[in-house]
Tab-separated table of C-alpha atoms in Angstrom:
chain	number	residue	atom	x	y	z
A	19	UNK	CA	14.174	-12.657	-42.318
A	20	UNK	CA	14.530	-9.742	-39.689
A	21	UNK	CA	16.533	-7.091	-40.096
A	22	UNK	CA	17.827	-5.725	-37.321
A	23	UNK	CA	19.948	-2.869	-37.680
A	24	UNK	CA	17.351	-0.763	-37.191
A	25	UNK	CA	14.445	-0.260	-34.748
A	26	UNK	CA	11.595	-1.007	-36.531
A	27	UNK	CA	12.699	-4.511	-38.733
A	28	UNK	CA	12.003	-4.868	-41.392
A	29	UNK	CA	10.099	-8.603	-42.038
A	30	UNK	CA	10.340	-10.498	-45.522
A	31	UNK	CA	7.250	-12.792	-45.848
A	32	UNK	CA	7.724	-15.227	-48.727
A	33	UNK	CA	4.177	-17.128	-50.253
A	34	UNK	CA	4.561	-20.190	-51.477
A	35	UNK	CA	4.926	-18.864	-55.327
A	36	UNK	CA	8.219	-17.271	-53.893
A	37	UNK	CA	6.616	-13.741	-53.725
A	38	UNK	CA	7.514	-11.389	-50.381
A	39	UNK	CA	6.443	-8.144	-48.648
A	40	UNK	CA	8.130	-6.333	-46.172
A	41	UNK	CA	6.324	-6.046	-43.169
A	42	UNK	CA	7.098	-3.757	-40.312
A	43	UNK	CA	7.879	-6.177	-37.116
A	44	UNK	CA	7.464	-4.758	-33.674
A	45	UNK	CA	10.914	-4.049	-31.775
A	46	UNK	CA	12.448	-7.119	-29.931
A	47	UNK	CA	12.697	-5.932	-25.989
A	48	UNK	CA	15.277	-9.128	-24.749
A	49	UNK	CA	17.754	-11.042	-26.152
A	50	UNK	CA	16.152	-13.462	-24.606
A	51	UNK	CA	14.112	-15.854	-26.952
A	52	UNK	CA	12.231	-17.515	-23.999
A	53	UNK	CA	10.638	-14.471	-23.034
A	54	UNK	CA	7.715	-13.720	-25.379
A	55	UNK	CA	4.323	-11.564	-25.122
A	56	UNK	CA	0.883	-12.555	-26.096
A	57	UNK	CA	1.465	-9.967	-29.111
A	58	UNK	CA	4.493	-11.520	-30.124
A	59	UNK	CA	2.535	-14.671	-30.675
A	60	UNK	CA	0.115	-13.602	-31.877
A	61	UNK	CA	2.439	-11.920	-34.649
A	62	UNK	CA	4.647	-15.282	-34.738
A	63	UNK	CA	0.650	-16.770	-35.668
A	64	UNK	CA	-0.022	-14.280	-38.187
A	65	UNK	CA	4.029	-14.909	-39.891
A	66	UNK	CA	3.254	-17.999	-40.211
A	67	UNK	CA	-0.364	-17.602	-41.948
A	68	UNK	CA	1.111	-15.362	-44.470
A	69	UNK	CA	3.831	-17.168	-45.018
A	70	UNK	CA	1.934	-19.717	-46.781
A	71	UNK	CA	-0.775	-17.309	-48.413
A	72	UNK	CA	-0.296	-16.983	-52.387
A	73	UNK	CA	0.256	-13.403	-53.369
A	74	UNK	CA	-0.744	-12.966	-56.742
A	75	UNK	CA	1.227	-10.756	-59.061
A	76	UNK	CA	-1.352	-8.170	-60.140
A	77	UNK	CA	-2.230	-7.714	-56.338
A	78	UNK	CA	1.813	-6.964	-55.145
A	79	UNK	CA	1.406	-4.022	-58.155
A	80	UNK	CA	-1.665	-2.720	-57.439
A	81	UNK	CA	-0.422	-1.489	-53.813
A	82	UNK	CA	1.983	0.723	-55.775
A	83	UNK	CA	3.829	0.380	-52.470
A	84	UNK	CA	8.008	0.257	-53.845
A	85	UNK	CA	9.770	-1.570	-53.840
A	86	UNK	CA	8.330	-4.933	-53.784
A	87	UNK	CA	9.578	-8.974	-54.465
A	88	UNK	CA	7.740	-11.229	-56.771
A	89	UNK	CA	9.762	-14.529	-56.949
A	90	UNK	CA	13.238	-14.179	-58.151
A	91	UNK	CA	12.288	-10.436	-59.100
A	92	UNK	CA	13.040	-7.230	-56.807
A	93	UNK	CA	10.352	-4.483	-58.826
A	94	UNK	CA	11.644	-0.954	-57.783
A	95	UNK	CA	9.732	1.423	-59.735
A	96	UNK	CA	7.242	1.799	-62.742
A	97	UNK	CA	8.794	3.153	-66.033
A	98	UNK	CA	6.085	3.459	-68.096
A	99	UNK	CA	1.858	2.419	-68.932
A	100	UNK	CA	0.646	1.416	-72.133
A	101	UNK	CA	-2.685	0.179	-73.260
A	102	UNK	CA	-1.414	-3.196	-73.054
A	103	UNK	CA	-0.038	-3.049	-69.763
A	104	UNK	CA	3.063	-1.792	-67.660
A	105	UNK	CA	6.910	-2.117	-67.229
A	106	UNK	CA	8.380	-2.143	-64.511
A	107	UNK	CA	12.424	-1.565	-63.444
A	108	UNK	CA	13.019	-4.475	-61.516
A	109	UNK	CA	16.577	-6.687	-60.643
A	110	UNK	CA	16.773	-10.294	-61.305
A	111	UNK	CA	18.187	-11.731	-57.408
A	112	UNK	CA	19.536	-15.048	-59.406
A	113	UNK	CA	20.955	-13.049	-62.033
A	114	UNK	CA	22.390	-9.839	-60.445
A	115	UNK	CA	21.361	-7.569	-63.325
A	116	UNK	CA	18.685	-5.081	-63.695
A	117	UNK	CA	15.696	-6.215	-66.272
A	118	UNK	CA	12.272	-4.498	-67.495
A	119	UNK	CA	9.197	-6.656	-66.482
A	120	UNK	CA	6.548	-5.884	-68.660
A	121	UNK	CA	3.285	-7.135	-66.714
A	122	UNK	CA	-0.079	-7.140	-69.013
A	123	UNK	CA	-3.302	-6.594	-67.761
A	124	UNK	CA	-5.612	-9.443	-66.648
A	125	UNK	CA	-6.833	-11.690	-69.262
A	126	UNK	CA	-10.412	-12.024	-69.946
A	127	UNK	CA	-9.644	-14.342	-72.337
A	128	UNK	CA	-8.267	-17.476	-71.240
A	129	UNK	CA	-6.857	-17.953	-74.659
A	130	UNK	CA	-4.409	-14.917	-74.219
A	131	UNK	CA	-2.454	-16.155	-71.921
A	132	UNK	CA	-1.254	-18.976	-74.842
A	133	UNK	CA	-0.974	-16.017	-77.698
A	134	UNK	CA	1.886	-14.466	-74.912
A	135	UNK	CA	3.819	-17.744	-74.266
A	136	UNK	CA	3.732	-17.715	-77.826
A	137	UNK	CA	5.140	-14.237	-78.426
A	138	UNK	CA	7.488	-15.021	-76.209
A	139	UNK	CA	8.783	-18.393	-77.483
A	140	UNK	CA	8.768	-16.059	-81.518
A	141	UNK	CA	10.746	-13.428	-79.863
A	142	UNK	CA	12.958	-16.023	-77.906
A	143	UNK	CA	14.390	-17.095	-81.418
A	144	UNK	CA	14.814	-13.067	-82.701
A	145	UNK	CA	18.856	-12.758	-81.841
A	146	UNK	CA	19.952	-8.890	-83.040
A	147	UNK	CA	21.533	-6.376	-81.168
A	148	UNK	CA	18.789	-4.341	-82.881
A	149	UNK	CA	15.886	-5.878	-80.984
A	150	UNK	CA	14.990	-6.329	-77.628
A	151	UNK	CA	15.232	-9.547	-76.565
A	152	UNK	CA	12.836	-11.961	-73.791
A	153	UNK	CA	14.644	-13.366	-70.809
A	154	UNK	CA	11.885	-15.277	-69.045
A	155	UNK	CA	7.790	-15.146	-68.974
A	156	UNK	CA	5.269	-16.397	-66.698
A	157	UNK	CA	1.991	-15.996	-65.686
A	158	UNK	CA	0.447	-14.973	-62.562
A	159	UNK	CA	-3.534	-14.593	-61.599
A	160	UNK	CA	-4.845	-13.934	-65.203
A	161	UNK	CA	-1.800	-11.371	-65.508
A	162	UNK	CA	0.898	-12.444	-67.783
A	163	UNK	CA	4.366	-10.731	-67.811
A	164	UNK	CA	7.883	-11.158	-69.150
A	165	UNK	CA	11.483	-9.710	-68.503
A	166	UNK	CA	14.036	-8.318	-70.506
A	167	UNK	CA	17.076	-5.843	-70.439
A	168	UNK	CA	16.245	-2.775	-68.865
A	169	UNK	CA	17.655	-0.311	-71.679
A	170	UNK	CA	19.052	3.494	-70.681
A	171	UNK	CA	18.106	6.266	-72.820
A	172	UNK	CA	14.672	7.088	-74.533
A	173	UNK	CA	11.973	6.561	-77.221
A	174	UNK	CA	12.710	7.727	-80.695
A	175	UNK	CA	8.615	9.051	-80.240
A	176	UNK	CA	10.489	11.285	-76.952
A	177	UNK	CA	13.676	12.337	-79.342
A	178	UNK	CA	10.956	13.571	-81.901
A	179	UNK	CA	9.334	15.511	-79.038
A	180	UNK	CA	12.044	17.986	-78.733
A	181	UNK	CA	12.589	18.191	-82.836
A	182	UNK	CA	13.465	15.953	-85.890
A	183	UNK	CA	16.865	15.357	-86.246
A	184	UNK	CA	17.957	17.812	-89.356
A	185	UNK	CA	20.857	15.331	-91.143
A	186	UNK	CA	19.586	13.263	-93.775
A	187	UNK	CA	22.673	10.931	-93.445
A	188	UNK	CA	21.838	10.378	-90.230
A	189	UNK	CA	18.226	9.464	-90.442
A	190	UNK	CA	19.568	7.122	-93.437
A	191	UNK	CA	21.631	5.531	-91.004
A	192	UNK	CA	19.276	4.900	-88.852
A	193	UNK	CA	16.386	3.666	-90.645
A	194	UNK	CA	19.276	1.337	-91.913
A	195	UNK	CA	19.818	-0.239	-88.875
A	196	UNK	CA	16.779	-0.679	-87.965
A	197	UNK	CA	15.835	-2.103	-91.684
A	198	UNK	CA	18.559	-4.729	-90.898
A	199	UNK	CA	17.036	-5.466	-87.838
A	200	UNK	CA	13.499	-6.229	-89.207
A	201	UNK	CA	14.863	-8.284	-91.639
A	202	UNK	CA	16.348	-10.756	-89.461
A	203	UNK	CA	12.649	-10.907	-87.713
A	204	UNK	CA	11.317	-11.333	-90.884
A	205	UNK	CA	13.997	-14.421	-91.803
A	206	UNK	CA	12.521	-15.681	-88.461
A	207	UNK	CA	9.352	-15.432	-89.672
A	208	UNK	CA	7.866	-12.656	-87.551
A	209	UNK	CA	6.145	-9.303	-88.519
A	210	UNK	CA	6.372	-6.400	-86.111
A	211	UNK	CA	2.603	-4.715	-86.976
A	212	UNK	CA	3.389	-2.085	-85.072
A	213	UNK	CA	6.594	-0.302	-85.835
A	214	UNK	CA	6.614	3.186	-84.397
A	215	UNK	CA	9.292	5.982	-82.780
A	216	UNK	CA	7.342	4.586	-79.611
A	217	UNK	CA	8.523	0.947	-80.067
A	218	UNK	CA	11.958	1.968	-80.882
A	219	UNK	CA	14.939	2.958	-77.941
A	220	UNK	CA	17.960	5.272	-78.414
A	221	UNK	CA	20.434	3.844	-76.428
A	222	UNK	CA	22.807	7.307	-75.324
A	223	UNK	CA	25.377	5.611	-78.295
A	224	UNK	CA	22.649	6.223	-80.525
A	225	UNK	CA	21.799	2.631	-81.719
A	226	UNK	CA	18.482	2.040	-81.939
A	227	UNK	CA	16.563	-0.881	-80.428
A	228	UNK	CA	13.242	-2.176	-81.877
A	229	UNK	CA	11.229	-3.145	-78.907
A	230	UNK	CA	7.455	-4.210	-78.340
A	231	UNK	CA	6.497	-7.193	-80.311
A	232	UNK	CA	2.919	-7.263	-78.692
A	233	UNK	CA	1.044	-7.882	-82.071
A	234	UNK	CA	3.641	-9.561	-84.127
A	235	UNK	CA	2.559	-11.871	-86.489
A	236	UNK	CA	3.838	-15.456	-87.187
A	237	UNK	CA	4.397	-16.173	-90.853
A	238	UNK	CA	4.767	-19.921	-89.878
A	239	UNK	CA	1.168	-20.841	-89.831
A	240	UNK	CA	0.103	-19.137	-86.234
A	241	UNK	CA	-0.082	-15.848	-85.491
A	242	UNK	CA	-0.500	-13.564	-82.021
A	243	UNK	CA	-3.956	-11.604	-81.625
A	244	UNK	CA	-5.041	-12.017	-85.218
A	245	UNK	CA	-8.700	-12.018	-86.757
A	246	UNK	CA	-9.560	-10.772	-89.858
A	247	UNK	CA	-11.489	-7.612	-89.963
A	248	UNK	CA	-9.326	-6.855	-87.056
A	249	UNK	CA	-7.109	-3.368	-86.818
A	250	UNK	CA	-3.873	-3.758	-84.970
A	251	UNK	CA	-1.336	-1.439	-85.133
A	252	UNK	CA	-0.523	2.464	-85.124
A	253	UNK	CA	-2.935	3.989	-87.514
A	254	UNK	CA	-0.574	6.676	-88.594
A	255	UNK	CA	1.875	4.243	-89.281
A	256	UNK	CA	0.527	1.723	-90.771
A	257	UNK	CA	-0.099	0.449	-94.684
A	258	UNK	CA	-3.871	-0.048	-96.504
A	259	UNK	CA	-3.732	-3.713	-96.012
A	260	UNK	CA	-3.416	-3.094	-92.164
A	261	UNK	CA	-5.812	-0.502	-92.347
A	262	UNK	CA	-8.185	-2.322	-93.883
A	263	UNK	CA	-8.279	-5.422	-91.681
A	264	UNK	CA	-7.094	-7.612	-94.405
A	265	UNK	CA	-4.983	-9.757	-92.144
A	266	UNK	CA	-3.811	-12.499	-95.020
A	267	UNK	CA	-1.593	-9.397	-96.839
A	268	UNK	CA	-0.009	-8.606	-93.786
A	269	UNK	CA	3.698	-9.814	-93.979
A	270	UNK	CA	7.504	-8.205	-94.256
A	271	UNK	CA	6.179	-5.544	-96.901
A	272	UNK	CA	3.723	-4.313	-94.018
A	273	UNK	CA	6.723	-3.769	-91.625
A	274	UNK	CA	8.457	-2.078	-94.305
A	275	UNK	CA	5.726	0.328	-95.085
A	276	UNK	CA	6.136	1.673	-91.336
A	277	UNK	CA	9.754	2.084	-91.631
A	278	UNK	CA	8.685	4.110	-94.270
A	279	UNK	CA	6.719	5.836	-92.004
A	280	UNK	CA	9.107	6.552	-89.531
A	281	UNK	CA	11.250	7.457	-91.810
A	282	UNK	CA	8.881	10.273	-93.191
A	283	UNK	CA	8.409	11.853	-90.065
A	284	UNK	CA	12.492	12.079	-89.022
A	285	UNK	CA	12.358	13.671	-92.389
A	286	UNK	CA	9.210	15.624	-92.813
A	287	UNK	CA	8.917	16.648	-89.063
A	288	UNK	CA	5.539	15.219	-88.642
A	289	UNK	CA	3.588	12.071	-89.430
A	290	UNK	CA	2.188	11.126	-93.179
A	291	UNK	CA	-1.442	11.285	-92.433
A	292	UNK	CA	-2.813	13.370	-89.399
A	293	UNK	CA	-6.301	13.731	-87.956
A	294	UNK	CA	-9.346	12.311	-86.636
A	295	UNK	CA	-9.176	8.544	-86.636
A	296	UNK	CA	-11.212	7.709	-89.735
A	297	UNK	CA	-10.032	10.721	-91.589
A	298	UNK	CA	-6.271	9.354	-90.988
A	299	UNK	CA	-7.416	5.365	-92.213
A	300	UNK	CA	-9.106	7.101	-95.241
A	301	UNK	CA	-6.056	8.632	-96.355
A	302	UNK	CA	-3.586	6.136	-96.366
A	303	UNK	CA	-5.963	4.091	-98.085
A	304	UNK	CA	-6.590	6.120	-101.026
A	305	UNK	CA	-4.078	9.485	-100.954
A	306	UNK	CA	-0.860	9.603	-101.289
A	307	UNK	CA	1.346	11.785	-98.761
A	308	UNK	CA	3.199	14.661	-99.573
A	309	UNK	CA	6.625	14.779	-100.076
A	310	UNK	CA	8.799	14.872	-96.930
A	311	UNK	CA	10.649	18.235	-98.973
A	312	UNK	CA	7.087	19.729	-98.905
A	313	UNK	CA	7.564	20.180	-95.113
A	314	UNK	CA	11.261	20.184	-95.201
A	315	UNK	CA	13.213	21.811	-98.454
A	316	UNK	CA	15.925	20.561	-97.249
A	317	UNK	CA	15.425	16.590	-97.767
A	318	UNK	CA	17.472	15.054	-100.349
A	319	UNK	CA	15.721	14.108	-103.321
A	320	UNK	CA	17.309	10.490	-102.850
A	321	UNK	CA	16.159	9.515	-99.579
A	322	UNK	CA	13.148	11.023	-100.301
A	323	UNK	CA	12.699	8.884	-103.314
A	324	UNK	CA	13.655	5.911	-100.714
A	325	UNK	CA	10.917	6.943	-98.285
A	326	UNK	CA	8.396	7.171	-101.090
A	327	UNK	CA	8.889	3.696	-102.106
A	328	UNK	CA	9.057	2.046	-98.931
A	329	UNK	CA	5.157	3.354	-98.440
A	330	UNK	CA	4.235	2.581	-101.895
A	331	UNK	CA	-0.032	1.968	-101.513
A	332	UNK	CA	1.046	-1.032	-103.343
A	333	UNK	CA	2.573	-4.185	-101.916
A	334	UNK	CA	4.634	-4.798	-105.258
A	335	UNK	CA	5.948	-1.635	-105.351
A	336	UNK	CA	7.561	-1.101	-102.548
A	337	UNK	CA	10.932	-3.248	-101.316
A	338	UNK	CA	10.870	-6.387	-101.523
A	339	UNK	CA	12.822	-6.790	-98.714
A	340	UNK	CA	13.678	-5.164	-95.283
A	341	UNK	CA	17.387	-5.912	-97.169
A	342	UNK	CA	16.870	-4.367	-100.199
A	343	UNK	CA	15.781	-1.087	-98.013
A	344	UNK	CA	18.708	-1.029	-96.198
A	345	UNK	CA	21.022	-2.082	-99.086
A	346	UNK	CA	19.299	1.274	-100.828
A	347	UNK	CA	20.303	3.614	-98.039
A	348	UNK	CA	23.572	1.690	-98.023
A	349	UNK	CA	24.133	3.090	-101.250
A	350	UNK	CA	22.737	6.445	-100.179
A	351	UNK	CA	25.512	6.665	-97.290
A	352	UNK	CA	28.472	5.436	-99.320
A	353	UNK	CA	27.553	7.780	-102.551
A	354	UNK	CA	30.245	10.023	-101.187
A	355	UNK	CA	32.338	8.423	-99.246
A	356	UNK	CA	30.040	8.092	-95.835
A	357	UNK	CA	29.245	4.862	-94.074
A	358	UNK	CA	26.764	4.285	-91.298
A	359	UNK	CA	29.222	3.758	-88.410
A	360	UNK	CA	30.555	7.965	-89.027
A	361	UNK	CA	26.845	8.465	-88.794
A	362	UNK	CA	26.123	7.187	-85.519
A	363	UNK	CA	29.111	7.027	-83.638
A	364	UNK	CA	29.440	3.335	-83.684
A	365	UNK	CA	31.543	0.614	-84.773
A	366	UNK	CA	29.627	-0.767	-88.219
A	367	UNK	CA	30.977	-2.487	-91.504
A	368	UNK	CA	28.725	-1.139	-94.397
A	369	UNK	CA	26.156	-3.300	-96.089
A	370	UNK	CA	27.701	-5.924	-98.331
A	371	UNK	CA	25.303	-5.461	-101.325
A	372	UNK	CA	24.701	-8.585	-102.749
A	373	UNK	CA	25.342	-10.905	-99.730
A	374	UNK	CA	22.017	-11.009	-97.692
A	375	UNK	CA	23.697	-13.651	-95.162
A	376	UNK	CA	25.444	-11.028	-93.586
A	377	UNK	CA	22.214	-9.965	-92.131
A	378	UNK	CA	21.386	-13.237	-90.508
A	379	UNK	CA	23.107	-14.224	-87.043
A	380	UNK	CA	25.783	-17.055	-87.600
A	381	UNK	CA	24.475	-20.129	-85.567
């Protein structure tokens, strides 16, 4: 397709995958299709050569020249780099709407590419407004990637950068949510393994959105980049079991021992355990953290007992449930009247506290 409203058109070369760049085309001096130069066919040669050439995905991104087409995708701009690989702010052309494409690095081991499908069929089935859902996946030149809504606002991890928040009914509200959230995953059978402030959005309403399910694990007899022996996860954030590799204790309690975590810091101002690597997996397997009101008198002893529990060393000890978390800071809100919705600004019934249904989406 030329453009030519300006000067210099601009050319759209599609591959055969469906991918395009735009490539400058030189200006057109008639009107007068049946006048052409040897360098306009020789450019009509090369159209046609590229035209047919398959572009692959991690090629397009590596240019870092914005914004680009791949397929059905227009990719604007890079939002952000992980170990894992990158997302991208792109629009969906069939669609209309903006999405995140989240693009991994190239697979050295074949077998990857089948533990993402995977994730992405276990996430497919995870229907919350508290977590980020897939639209669509794919695979391109040893790169895998997949889309999904392009949320506004920031990382709890970038809230905590400019201070805790200093309300302890808010932080109860929010770890409720989120506890709600993680228990429909873990009705679906799915572990996070890697709950964080960096894996969780703050939409500008304040609702927060559990994102990131890179090493989930599957509690249905598979599981996504597992080994035993293997660490995956945030160390600061996660429980001994994780800590220690042991891979066939890993399940909802794990998830719930991060909360935990989170929760801590919101409360404490800083993380459980800090320090060197091993120093950090040494004490969350055998100390116990202070208490959040040892960094921050002002913590109420309640939700500090609440925090305590959820990162219990022991798997028994803790809650039995994401529910029975969030039924606990239910409690916590409503002791005087409050309610999670007053808390963040949001339309929210409070927990019914003996009817666990409510947390799982009505098919």
């Amino acid at each position: 397709m030329i453009d030519s409203r300006t000067p210099s058109a601009t050319l759209q070369l599609a591959d055969s995958s469906g991918c395009s760049l735009p490539i400058a085309a030189p200006p057109r001096h008639s009107s007068d299709d049946s006048q052409h130069s040897p360098s306009e066919d020789k450019f009509a040669t090369t159209r046609r050569s590229v035209h047919t050439a398959t572009i692959p995905l991690p090629l397009l991104l590596s240019a870092g020249q914005f914004p680009l087409r791949y397929g059905r995708y227009e990719i604007s701009r890079l939002l952000g780099e992980g170990e894992m690989g990158s997302v991208y702010l792109a629009r969906d052309t069939q669609l209309n709407r903006e999405v995140a494409i989240k693009v991994s690095k190239v697979a050295e081991n074949p077998g990857s590419i089948d533990r993402f499908a995977r994730e992405a069929r276990i996430m497919a089935k995870l229907q919350h407004p508290n977590i980020c859902p897939i639209y669509d996946c794919g695979e391109s030149d040893g790169a895998r990637y997949f889309t999904m809504p392009y949320i506004e606002g920031r990382t709890l991890a970038e809230s905590l950068s400019q201070g805790p928040p200093r309300s302890n009914r808010r932080i109860a509200a929010l770890i409720c949510q989120l506890a709600m959230a993680l228990e429909v995953a873990h009705q679906g059978a799915v572990v996070h393994r890697d709950l964080k402030p960096g894996n969780i959005m703050i939409k500008p309403t304040g609702e927060p959105i559990i994102m990131d399910f890179g090493v989930a694990k599957a509690l249905d007899g598979g599981s996504i980049a597992t080994l035993n022996g293997e660490m995956l996860g945030t160390p600061a954030y996660m429980p001994p079991e994780q800590a220690l590799g042991q891979c066939d204790l890993i399940g909802p309690a794990t998830d719930i021992y991060s909360l935990g975590a989170v929760m801590y810091q919101l409360l404490a101002g800083r993380v459980p355990f800090d320090g060197k690597l091993v120093t950090v997996l040494m004490q969350i397997v055998a100390d116990e953290p202070p208490p959040p009101s040892h960094f921050n008198p002002e913590v109420d002893d309640q939700l500090e007992a609440i925090c305590l529990k959820a990162m219990s060393k022991s798997i028994d000890l803790r809650f039995s449930t994401a529910v029975e978390l969030a039924e606990s800071l239910s409690e916590y809100l409503a002791s005087d009247g409050d309610c999670v919705s007053e808390q963040l600004g949001k339309q929210f019934v409070p927990l019914p506290l003996r009817n666990r249904s409510e947390f799982i989406p009505k098919s």
